Amino acid sequence: MNLLPKSTADFGSTEYWNSFFRKRGKQAFEWYGEYPELCTQLHQYIKPKDEILVVGCGNSKLSMDLYDVGFKKITNIDISPVVIKQMQEANRLNRPEMTWNQMDATAMTFPNETFSVVLDKGTLDALFTDESTSVVTMVRNYFAEIGRVLRPAGRYVCISLLQEHILREVVSHFPAAHFMLRIVRCPEAGKGRGTEDAPNADGSSLVVFAIVATKLKNMPLRVLEVGLAGSHIERVQRPEEIIAAVAATQKAAMVCNGLARGSIAGMAEVSLDVFSPTDKERPRYTIHVLDQAPKRGNGKYAAFIVPQGRETEWLFATPAGRRKLQESAKFDRLAIVTLHRGHVYNDLEAVKAELAESVKSLAPQQVLQGASIPYLSIGAEVGRRETIHTGRSELSGEYVVEEIAGENGRLFRRLVFLSNQAVVQSEAALKMARVRGSRAPQKVIDAGYLACQHHLFMTVGVQLAANMDATGSCPIAVVGLGGGGLCTFIRECLKKTTITAVEIDPEVEQIAVKYFGLTLDARLRVVIADGIQFLADEAARGAHYSALLFDVDSKDASVGMSCPPAAFLERQVLANVRKLTGDCGLFVLNLVCRNEALRETTVEGLKRAYRYVLSYQLEEDVNEIFYCTDNERLKEVTNWQELLRKAADDVNKLARKEKLTLEQELVDLSDFITALKI
């Protein structure tokens, strides 16, 4: 049915609307929803005693429905004489008190202050078709007429889609004209019904809002309010805050509509932040939505709630991990929900209740036909996360030290920089032990716990260097301290080592000592310095290290290499590293690189600096450990395999001897070692 205008300008013409209503006949036209979807908002701002003017009434049933539930004082106007005649004939007998007048809403003939409510459903949107001078002038005349016919304390209630140019005019005009302005969402309105001529017949939703402008006399301050989440109303200071909030709601709805209409299988996941109505600065939840091709017998849709403290695990923190989780959960669509720090979550049932509407809005259309949505998690608890310290580093920004309960109730302590909350900077396991001066067991750091798998293989490199050092001593340098877990483990496990840890951030050293059990003594010292400058200074004074380890992260993840910073792999830096390790020492590099071309460039640089370069690719993480040396004992691959295997065995034995609780023992490395240059 050809009812849409050839151009948006036609919306403002009497001829267009006459033609529209002749073609449509007696069938009501409800763009933004009917009375049942709008009544929650309408009854808040319109009372039965009000004298109501409905502008641009068309043949909508809204006036009739209001009349039938007790709103008797209703006057309707429309620019089209055709529709006014239709509505007069349809309501003459059943609704005798309601009046219908053909009238232009931009030039009304009613006396001043006639009505207590002006009700507009879509008329403003139909008038405000573009930002041309003539249209803007017409809309401002319309607003002026509304202000004229409203009594003091009267309300203009407008149901609108609030396109940006319309919203900007609304927030500019009404506060300046001494109106209190409130924008609320009508959550039940605008939902597609599947009719043949509905604009959203595919089942998607329009985002419908109600403008509520209350006329006051000589209001000294602007009053701006917004309510987009349930019944919560928030007062804001600036019009831009309303514009931003409405835009965010519209964008979220667009994403939800897209997810309702079709699958994103084979595409990247969709991620949305969910905010509390009382806190618009910090997300309360993040929801990742993933689709896979439908599999026979699988469920259509489920939500998985990640317990607090586990959100940084590979399975939940990475797209690849979440894809693996979806495959194991066996649902066509899975919404994976993470809980943000800085909020309180009472229990799993409370979280489910909070998420219900958001999770439902992300469902495929076929699920919305009354089907329940299952919630999945690990165990029956929401997890526990306790902040024990907050601070700010001049170099890295705000941070938290927190304790979380892992599987089987095991406690862990973590350092997280809030600029990158998805990454745990450092983690230590806690255990109960008696300490001097205390009668009861206390929480202490478990020195045998290595949070990062790559630290175990870096330790193997240190032991390999120790085995090759004929002097019997093993001085090593570690660039990048973090919480000091790697340095603490090496110190406790490999007694021949003396360790120099290089850290650029003095705040990190204090955190490591106070909260992560780092002990400084003759065998372990921390140098606060820029790592590159430290290497240059040490090379200049002729220092030597049996092993030199790079375990320093980059603050710029956009380059495709998050560890180390690219500057640490420049030719002069690697030349200084080569001087410090000499002919027999070992350089151990922790590389985290997702850009294959950048990785190849890195490998070429390592080959220029060292004759023998081997790598170990971790199975669980993206980390790759490089062992680099000029030691002739490692000329052949078989020598590498033999000596690395011995070093791994030594680490296992020494850890057991020192009663260090390794999470896993090292296994035969020969299947994983790949020669890059021999």
Short mmCIF file of N, CA, C and O in Angstrom, two decimals, residues 531-625:
data_model
loop_
_atom_site.label_atom_id
_atom_site.label_comp_id
_atom_site.label_asym_id
_atom_site.label_seq_id
_atom_site.Cartn_x
_atom_site.Cartn_y
_atom_site.Cartn_z
N GLY A 531 63.92 1.21 31.76
CA GLY A 531 64.60 -0.02 31.40
C GLY A 531 65.62 0.14 30.30
O GLY A 531 66.74 -0.42 30.36
N ILE A 532 65.32 0.93 29.29
CA ILE A 532 66.24 1.12 28.16
C ILE A 532 67.49 1.87 28.63
O ILE A 532 68.61 1.51 28.25
N GLN A 533 67.28 2.89 29.46
CA GLN A 533 68.43 3.64 29.97
C GLN A 533 69.27 2.77 30.89
O GLN A 533 70.52 2.84 30.88
N PHE A 534 68.63 1.95 31.70
CA PHE A 534 69.36 1.03 32.58
C PHE A 534 70.27 0.12 31.77
O PHE A 534 71.45 -0.08 32.11
N LEU A 535 69.76 -0.44 30.69
CA LEU A 535 70.56 -1.34 29.87
C LEU A 535 71.75 -0.62 29.26
O LEU A 535 72.87 -1.16 29.21
N ALA A 536 71.53 0.61 28.82
CA ALA A 536 72.62 1.40 28.23
C ALA A 536 73.69 1.70 29.28
O ALA A 536 74.90 1.57 29.01
N ASP A 537 73.26 2.08 30.48
CA ASP A 537 74.22 2.41 31.55
C ASP A 537 75.00 1.17 31.97
O ASP A 537 76.23 1.24 32.19
N GLU A 538 74.32 0.05 32.12
CA GLU A 538 74.99 -1.18 32.52
C GLU A 538 75.98 -1.65 31.46
O GLU A 538 77.09 -2.10 31.77
N ALA A 539 75.60 -1.54 30.21
CA ALA A 539 76.52 -1.93 29.13
C ALA A 539 77.74 -1.02 29.11
O ALA A 539 78.87 -1.48 28.88
N ALA A 540 77.52 0.26 29.37
CA ALA A 540 78.64 1.21 29.35
C ALA A 540 79.64 0.93 30.46
O ALA A 540 80.85 1.13 30.29
N ARG A 541 79.18 0.44 31.60
CA ARG A 541 80.11 0.16 32.71
C ARG A 541 80.67 -1.25 32.66
O ARG A 541 81.42 -1.68 33.53
N GLY A 542 80.28 -2.04 31.63
CA GLY A 542 80.84 -3.38 31.45
C GLY A 542 80.23 -4.44 32.35
O GLY A 542 80.89 -5.43 32.67
N ALA A 543 78.99 -4.27 32.75
CA ALA A 543 78.33 -5.25 33.60
C ALA A 543 78.06 -6.53 32.83
O ALA A 543 78.02 -6.56 31.59
N HIS A 544 77.85 -7.62 33.59
CA HIS A 544 77.55 -8.91 32.97
C HIS A 544 76.44 -9.59 33.73
O HIS A 544 76.40 -9.56 34.97
N TYR A 545 75.52 -10.22 32.98
CA TYR A 545 74.44 -10.99 33.58
C TYR A 545 74.39 -12.36 32.90
O TYR A 545 74.44 -12.45 31.65
N SER A 546 74.26 -13.40 33.71
CA SER A 546 74.12 -14.75 33.14
C SER A 546 72.81 -14.87 32.37
O SER A 546 72.75 -15.59 31.36
N ALA A 547 71.78 -14.19 32.85
CA ALA A 547 70.50 -14.19 32.14
C ALA A 547 69.88 -12.81 32.27
O ALA A 547 69.96 -12.17 33.32
N LEU A 548 69.28 -12.36 31.19
CA LEU A 548 68.61 -11.06 31.17
C LEU A 548 67.20 -11.30 30.65
O LEU A 548 67.02 -11.86 29.55
N LEU A 549 66.19 -10.93 31.43
CA LEU A 549 64.79 -11.23 31.11
C LEU A 549 64.01 -9.96 30.84
O LEU A 549 64.10 -8.99 31.60
N PHE A 550 63.25 -9.98 29.75
CA PHE A 550 62.30 -8.89 29.45
C PHE A 550 60.89 -9.40 29.75
O PHE A 550 60.39 -10.32 29.10
N ASP A 551 60.24 -8.78 30.75
CA ASP A 551 58.84 -9.12 31.06
C ASP A 551 58.10 -7.81 31.35
O ASP A 551 57.52 -7.61 32.42
N VAL A 552 58.13 -6.92 30.37
CA VAL A 552 57.59 -5.58 30.54
C VAL A 552 56.49 -5.35 29.52
O VAL A 552 56.63 -5.68 28.34
N ASP A 553 55.36 -4.82 29.98
CA ASP A 553 54.22 -4.66 29.09
C ASP A 553 54.20 -3.27 28.47
O ASP A 553 54.83 -2.33 28.97
N SER A 554 53.46 -3.17 27.38
CA SER A 554 53.31 -1.89 26.68
C SER A 554 52.02 -1.23 27.11
O SER A 554 51.03 -1.89 27.38
N LYS A 555 52.02 0.09 27.17
CA LYS A 555 50.80 0.83 27.50
C LYS A 555 49.93 1.07 26.26
O LYS A 555 48.81 1.53 26.36
N ASP A 556 50.48 0.74 25.08
CA ASP A 556 49.76 0.98 23.83
C ASP A 556 49.48 -0.35 23.15
O ASP A 556 50.34 -0.92 22.49
N ALA A 557 48.27 -0.89 23.37
CA ALA A 557 47.91 -2.18 22.78
C ALA A 557 47.50 -2.05 21.32
O ALA A 557 47.30 -3.07 20.65
N SER A 558 47.39 -0.84 20.80
CA SER A 558 46.91 -0.64 19.43
C SER A 558 47.92 -1.05 18.38
O SER A 558 47.57 -1.22 17.21
N VAL A 559 49.17 -1.21 18.75
CA VAL A 559 50.20 -1.52 17.76
C VAL A 559 50.26 -3.00 17.43
O VAL A 559 51.01 -3.41 16.55
N GLY A 560 49.49 -3.83 18.12
CA GLY A 560 49.48 -5.25 17.84
C GLY A 560 50.51 -6.03 18.63
O GLY A 560 50.61 -7.25 18.48
N MET A 561 51.30 -5.34 19.46
CA MET A 561 52.29 -6.02 20.31
C MET A 561 52.18 -5.40 21.69
O MET A 561 52.54 -4.25 21.89
N SER A 562 51.68 -6.17 22.64
CA SER A 562 51.44 -5.63 23.98
C SER A 562 52.59 -5.91 24.93
O SER A 562 52.57 -5.41 26.06
N CYS A 563 53.57 -6.69 24.53
CA CYS A 563 54.71 -6.97 25.39
C CYS A 563 55.87 -7.44 24.52
O CYS A 563 55.70 -8.40 23.76
N PRO A 564 57.02 -6.78 24.57
CA PRO A 564 57.31 -5.54 25.29
C PRO A 564 56.97 -4.33 24.43
O PRO A 564 56.55 -4.50 23.27
N PRO A 565 57.17 -3.10 24.93
CA PRO A 565 57.05 -1.93 24.05
C PRO A 565 58.05 -2.05 22.89
O PRO A 565 59.15 -2.58 23.06
N ALA A 566 57.65 -1.58 21.73
CA ALA A 566 58.48 -1.74 20.54
C ALA A 566 59.88 -1.16 20.72
O ALA A 566 60.85 -1.67 20.16
N ALA A 567 60.00 -0.10 21.54
CA ALA A 567 61.30 0.54 21.72
C ALA A 567 62.32 -0.42 22.33
O ALA A 567 63.54 -0.27 22.12
N PHE A 568 61.86 -1.43 23.08
CA PHE A 568 62.77 -2.38 23.71
C PHE A 568 63.39 -3.35 22.71
O PHE A 568 64.31 -4.08 23.04
N LEU A 569 62.88 -3.36 21.48
CA LEU A 569 63.39 -4.28 20.47
C LEU A 569 64.17 -3.57 19.37
O LEU A 569 64.49 -4.17 18.34
N GLU A 570 64.47 -2.29 19.59
CA GLU A 570 65.28 -1.57 18.61
C GLU A 570 66.71 -2.09 18.62
O GLU A 570 67.18 -2.67 19.61
N ARG A 571 67.41 -1.86 17.51
CA ARG A 571 68.72 -2.49 17.31
C ARG A 571 69.71 -2.13 18.41
O ARG A 571 70.42 -3.00 18.93
N GLN A 572 69.77 -0.86 18.82
CA GLN A 572 70.75 -0.46 19.83
C GLN A 572 70.44 -1.08 21.19
O GLN A 572 71.35 -1.46 21.93
N VAL A 573 69.15 -1.21 21.51
CA VAL A 573 68.78 -1.83 22.78
C VAL A 573 69.21 -3.29 22.79
O VAL A 573 69.80 -3.78 23.76
N LEU A 574 68.93 -4.00 21.70
CA LEU A 574 69.33 -5.41 21.63
C LEU A 574 70.85 -5.55 21.61
O LEU A 574 71.39 -6.54 22.15
N ALA A 575 71.54 -4.57 21.05
CA ALA A 575 73.01 -4.61 21.07
C ALA A 575 73.52 -4.48 22.51
O ALA A 575 74.47 -5.17 22.91
N ASN A 576 72.88 -3.64 23.32
CA ASN A 576 73.26 -3.51 24.73
C ASN A 576 72.95 -4.80 25.49
O ASN A 576 73.73 -5.23 26.36
N VAL A 577 71.81 -5.43 25.17
CA VAL A 577 71.47 -6.70 25.80
C VAL A 577 72.54 -7.75 25.48
O VAL A 577 72.98 -8.50 26.35
N ARG A 578 72.98 -7.76 24.22
CA ARG A 578 74.02 -8.72 23.80
C ARG A 578 75.31 -8.49 24.57
O ARG A 578 75.97 -9.44 25.00
N LYS A 579 75.69 -7.24 24.79
CA LYS A 579 76.90 -6.94 25.56
C LYS A 579 76.77 -7.45 26.99
O LYS A 579 77.72 -7.99 27.56
N LEU A 580 75.60 -7.28 27.57
CA LEU A 580 75.40 -7.65 28.97
C LEU A 580 75.37 -9.16 29.18
O LEU A 580 75.76 -9.65 30.24
N THR A 581 74.91 -9.92 28.20
CA THR A 581 74.87 -11.38 28.34
C THR A 581 76.16 -12.04 27.85
O THR A 581 76.42 -13.20 28.19
N GLY A 582 76.95 -11.31 27.06
CA GLY A 582 78.25 -11.84 26.62
C GLY A 582 78.11 -13.04 25.71
O GLY A 582 77.05 -13.30 25.12
N ASP A 583 79.20 -13.82 25.63
CA ASP A 583 79.24 -14.95 24.71
C ASP A 583 78.49 -16.16 25.24
O ASP A 583 78.13 -17.06 24.46
N CYS A 584 78.27 -16.22 26.54
CA CYS A 584 77.70 -17.44 27.12
C CYS A 584 76.35 -17.22 27.79
O CYS A 584 75.68 -18.18 28.16
N GLY A 585 75.96 -15.97 28.01
CA GLY A 585 74.71 -15.70 28.72
C GLY A 585 73.48 -15.91 27.86
O GLY A 585 73.57 -16.20 26.65
N LEU A 586 72.32 -15.75 28.48
CA LEU A 586 71.05 -16.03 27.81
C LEU A 586 70.11 -14.83 27.95
O LEU A 586 69.98 -14.26 29.03
N PHE A 587 69.51 -14.45 26.84
CA PHE A 587 68.48 -13.41 26.83
C PHE A 587 67.13 -14.11 26.69
O PHE A 587 66.92 -14.89 25.75
N VAL A 588 66.22 -13.84 27.62
CA VAL A 588 64.90 -14.46 27.62
C VAL A 588 63.86 -13.36 27.42
O VAL A 588 63.77 -12.43 28.22
N LEU A 589 63.08 -13.48 26.37
CA LEU A 589 62.10 -12.46 25.99
C LEU A 589 60.70 -13.03 26.05
O LEU A 589 60.40 -14.07 25.45
N ASN A 590 59.82 -12.35 26.77
CA ASN A 590 58.39 -12.67 26.74
C ASN A 590 57.75 -11.78 25.70
O ASN A 590 57.68 -10.56 25.87
N LEU A 591 57.29 -12.38 24.61
CA LEU A 591 56.70 -11.63 23.49
C LEU A 591 55.21 -11.93 23.42
O LEU A 591 54.79 -13.09 23.41
N VAL A 592 54.40 -10.86 23.39
CA VAL A 592 52.96 -10.98 23.16
C VAL A 592 52.65 -10.15 21.93
O VAL A 592 52.61 -8.92 21.99
N CYS A 593 52.49 -10.83 20.81
CA CYS A 593 52.34 -10.12 19.52
C CYS A 593 51.26 -10.81 18.70
O CYS A 593 51.36 -12.01 18.41
N ARG A 594 50.25 -10.04 18.31
CA ARG A 594 49.15 -10.58 17.49
C ARG A 594 49.29 -10.19 16.03
O ARG A 594 48.44 -10.54 15.22
N ASN A 595 50.32 -9.44 15.71
CA ASN A 595 50.56 -8.99 14.34
C ASN A 595 51.70 -9.82 13.76
O ASN A 595 52.85 -9.71 14.19
N GLU A 596 51.40 -10.67 12.78
CA GLU A 596 52.40 -11.61 12.27
C GLU A 596 53.57 -10.89 11.62
O GLU A 596 54.72 -11.29 11.77
N ALA A 597 53.29 -9.81 10.89
CA ALA A 597 54.37 -9.06 10.25
C ALA A 597 55.30 -8.45 11.30
O ALA A 597 56.53 -8.46 11.15
N LEU A 598 54.71 -7.94 12.38
CA LEU A 598 55.51 -7.35 13.45
C LEU A 598 56.32 -8.43 14.16
O LEU A 598 57.47 -8.21 14.55
N ARG A 599 55.75 -9.61 14.29
CA ARG A 599 56.49 -10.71 14.89
C ARG A 599 57.70 -11.08 14.03
O ARG A 599 58.81 -11.31 14.55
N GLU A 600 57.50 -11.15 12.74
CA GLU A 600 58.61 -11.50 11.85
C GLU A 600 59.73 -10.46 11.94
O GLU A 600 60.92 -10.81 11.94
N THR A 601 59.35 -9.18 12.03
CA THR A 601 60.36 -8.13 12.18
C THR A 601 61.12 -8.30 13.50
O THR A 601 62.35 -8.13 13.55
N THR A 602 60.40 -8.68 14.55
CA THR A 602 61.04 -8.91 15.85
C THR A 602 62.03 -10.06 15.77
O THR A 602 63.16 -9.97 16.27
N VAL A 603 61.63 -11.14 15.14
CA VAL A 603 62.51 -12.31 15.02
C VAL A 603 63.77 -11.96 14.23
O VAL A 603 64.89 -12.36 14.59
N GLU A 604 63.60 -11.18 13.17
CA GLU A 604 64.77 -10.77 12.38
C GLU A 604 65.73 -9.96 13.23
O GLU A 604 66.96 -10.11 13.14
N GLY A 605 65.18 -9.08 14.09
CA GLY A 605 66.04 -8.29 14.97
C GLY A 605 66.77 -9.15 15.98
O GLY A 605 67.96 -8.92 16.27
N LEU A 606 66.11 -10.17 16.51
CA LEU A 606 66.76 -11.08 17.45
C LEU A 606 67.87 -11.87 16.76
O LEU A 606 68.94 -12.11 17.34
N LYS A 607 67.63 -12.26 15.52
CA LYS A 607 68.64 -13.02 14.77
C LYS A 607 69.88 -12.16 14.49
O LYS A 607 71.00 -12.68 14.44
N ARG A 608 69.68 -10.86 14.28
CA ARG A 608 70.83 -9.98 14.04
C ARG A 608 71.68 -9.86 15.31
O ARG A 608 72.91 -9.73 15.23
N ALA A 609 71.01 -9.89 16.47
CA ALA A 609 71.74 -9.71 17.73
C ALA A 609 72.38 -11.00 18.23
O ALA A 609 73.45 -10.96 18.86
N TYR A 610 71.74 -12.14 17.94
CA TYR A 610 72.22 -13.42 18.48
C TYR A 610 72.30 -14.46 17.36
O TYR A 610 71.48 -14.46 16.44
N ARG A 611 73.25 -15.39 17.52
CA ARG A 611 73.38 -16.47 16.54
C ARG A 611 72.32 -17.54 16.72
O ARG A 611 71.86 -18.13 15.74
N TYR A 612 71.94 -17.81 17.95
CA TYR A 612 71.02 -18.92 18.22
C TYR A 612 69.76 -18.38 18.90
O TYR A 612 69.83 -17.80 19.99
N VAL A 613 68.63 -18.59 18.24
CA VAL A 613 67.35 -18.07 18.72
C VAL A 613 66.31 -19.19 18.62
O VAL A 613 66.07 -19.70 17.54
N LEU A 614 65.74 -19.55 19.74
CA LEU A 614 64.66 -20.53 19.76
C LEU A 614 63.45 -19.93 20.46
O LEU A 614 63.59 -19.01 21.27
N SER A 615 62.27 -20.48 20.15
CA SER A 615 61.05 -19.96 20.79
C SER A 615 60.20 -21.09 21.31
O SER A 615 60.25 -22.21 20.81
N TYR A 616 59.42 -20.75 22.32
CA TYR A 616 58.46 -21.69 22.89
C TYR A 616 57.10 -20.98 22.92
O TYR A 616 56.94 -19.97 23.60
N GLN A 617 56.15 -21.51 22.14
CA GLN A 617 54.82 -20.92 22.08
C GLN A 617 53.92 -21.57 23.13
O GLN A 617 53.70 -22.79 23.11
N LEU A 618 53.43 -20.78 24.07
CA LEU A 618 52.58 -21.32 25.11
C LEU A 618 51.26 -21.79 24.52
O LEU A 618 50.70 -21.15 23.62
N GLU A 619 50.75 -22.88 25.05
CA GLU A 619 49.49 -23.42 24.55
C GLU A 619 48.30 -22.61 25.05
O GLU A 619 47.34 -22.38 24.31
N GLU A 620 48.34 -22.19 26.30
CA GLU A 620 47.17 -21.56 26.91
C GLU A 620 47.06 -20.08 26.60
O GLU A 620 45.96 -19.53 26.57
N ASP A 621 48.19 -19.40 26.42
CA ASP A 621 48.18 -17.96 26.26
C ASP A 621 48.77 -17.56 24.91
O ASP A 621 49.24 -18.40 24.15
N VAL A 622 48.75 -16.26 24.64
CA VAL A 622 49.34 -15.77 23.40
C VAL A 622 50.83 -15.50 23.57
O VAL A 622 51.51 -15.11 22.62
N ASN A 623 51.35 -15.71 24.78
CA ASN A 623 52.77 -15.44 25.04
C ASN A 623 53.66 -16.42 24.28
O ASN A 623 53.35 -17.60 24.13
N GLU A 624 54.79 -15.90 23.83
CA GLU A 624 55.82 -16.72 23.18
C GLU A 624 57.14 -16.37 23.85
O GLU A 624 57.51 -15.21 23.95
N ILE A 625 57.84 -17.39 24.36
CA ILE A 625 59.10 -17.18 25.06
C ILE A 625 60.25 -17.44 24.09
O ILE A 625 60.33 -18.50 23.47
#
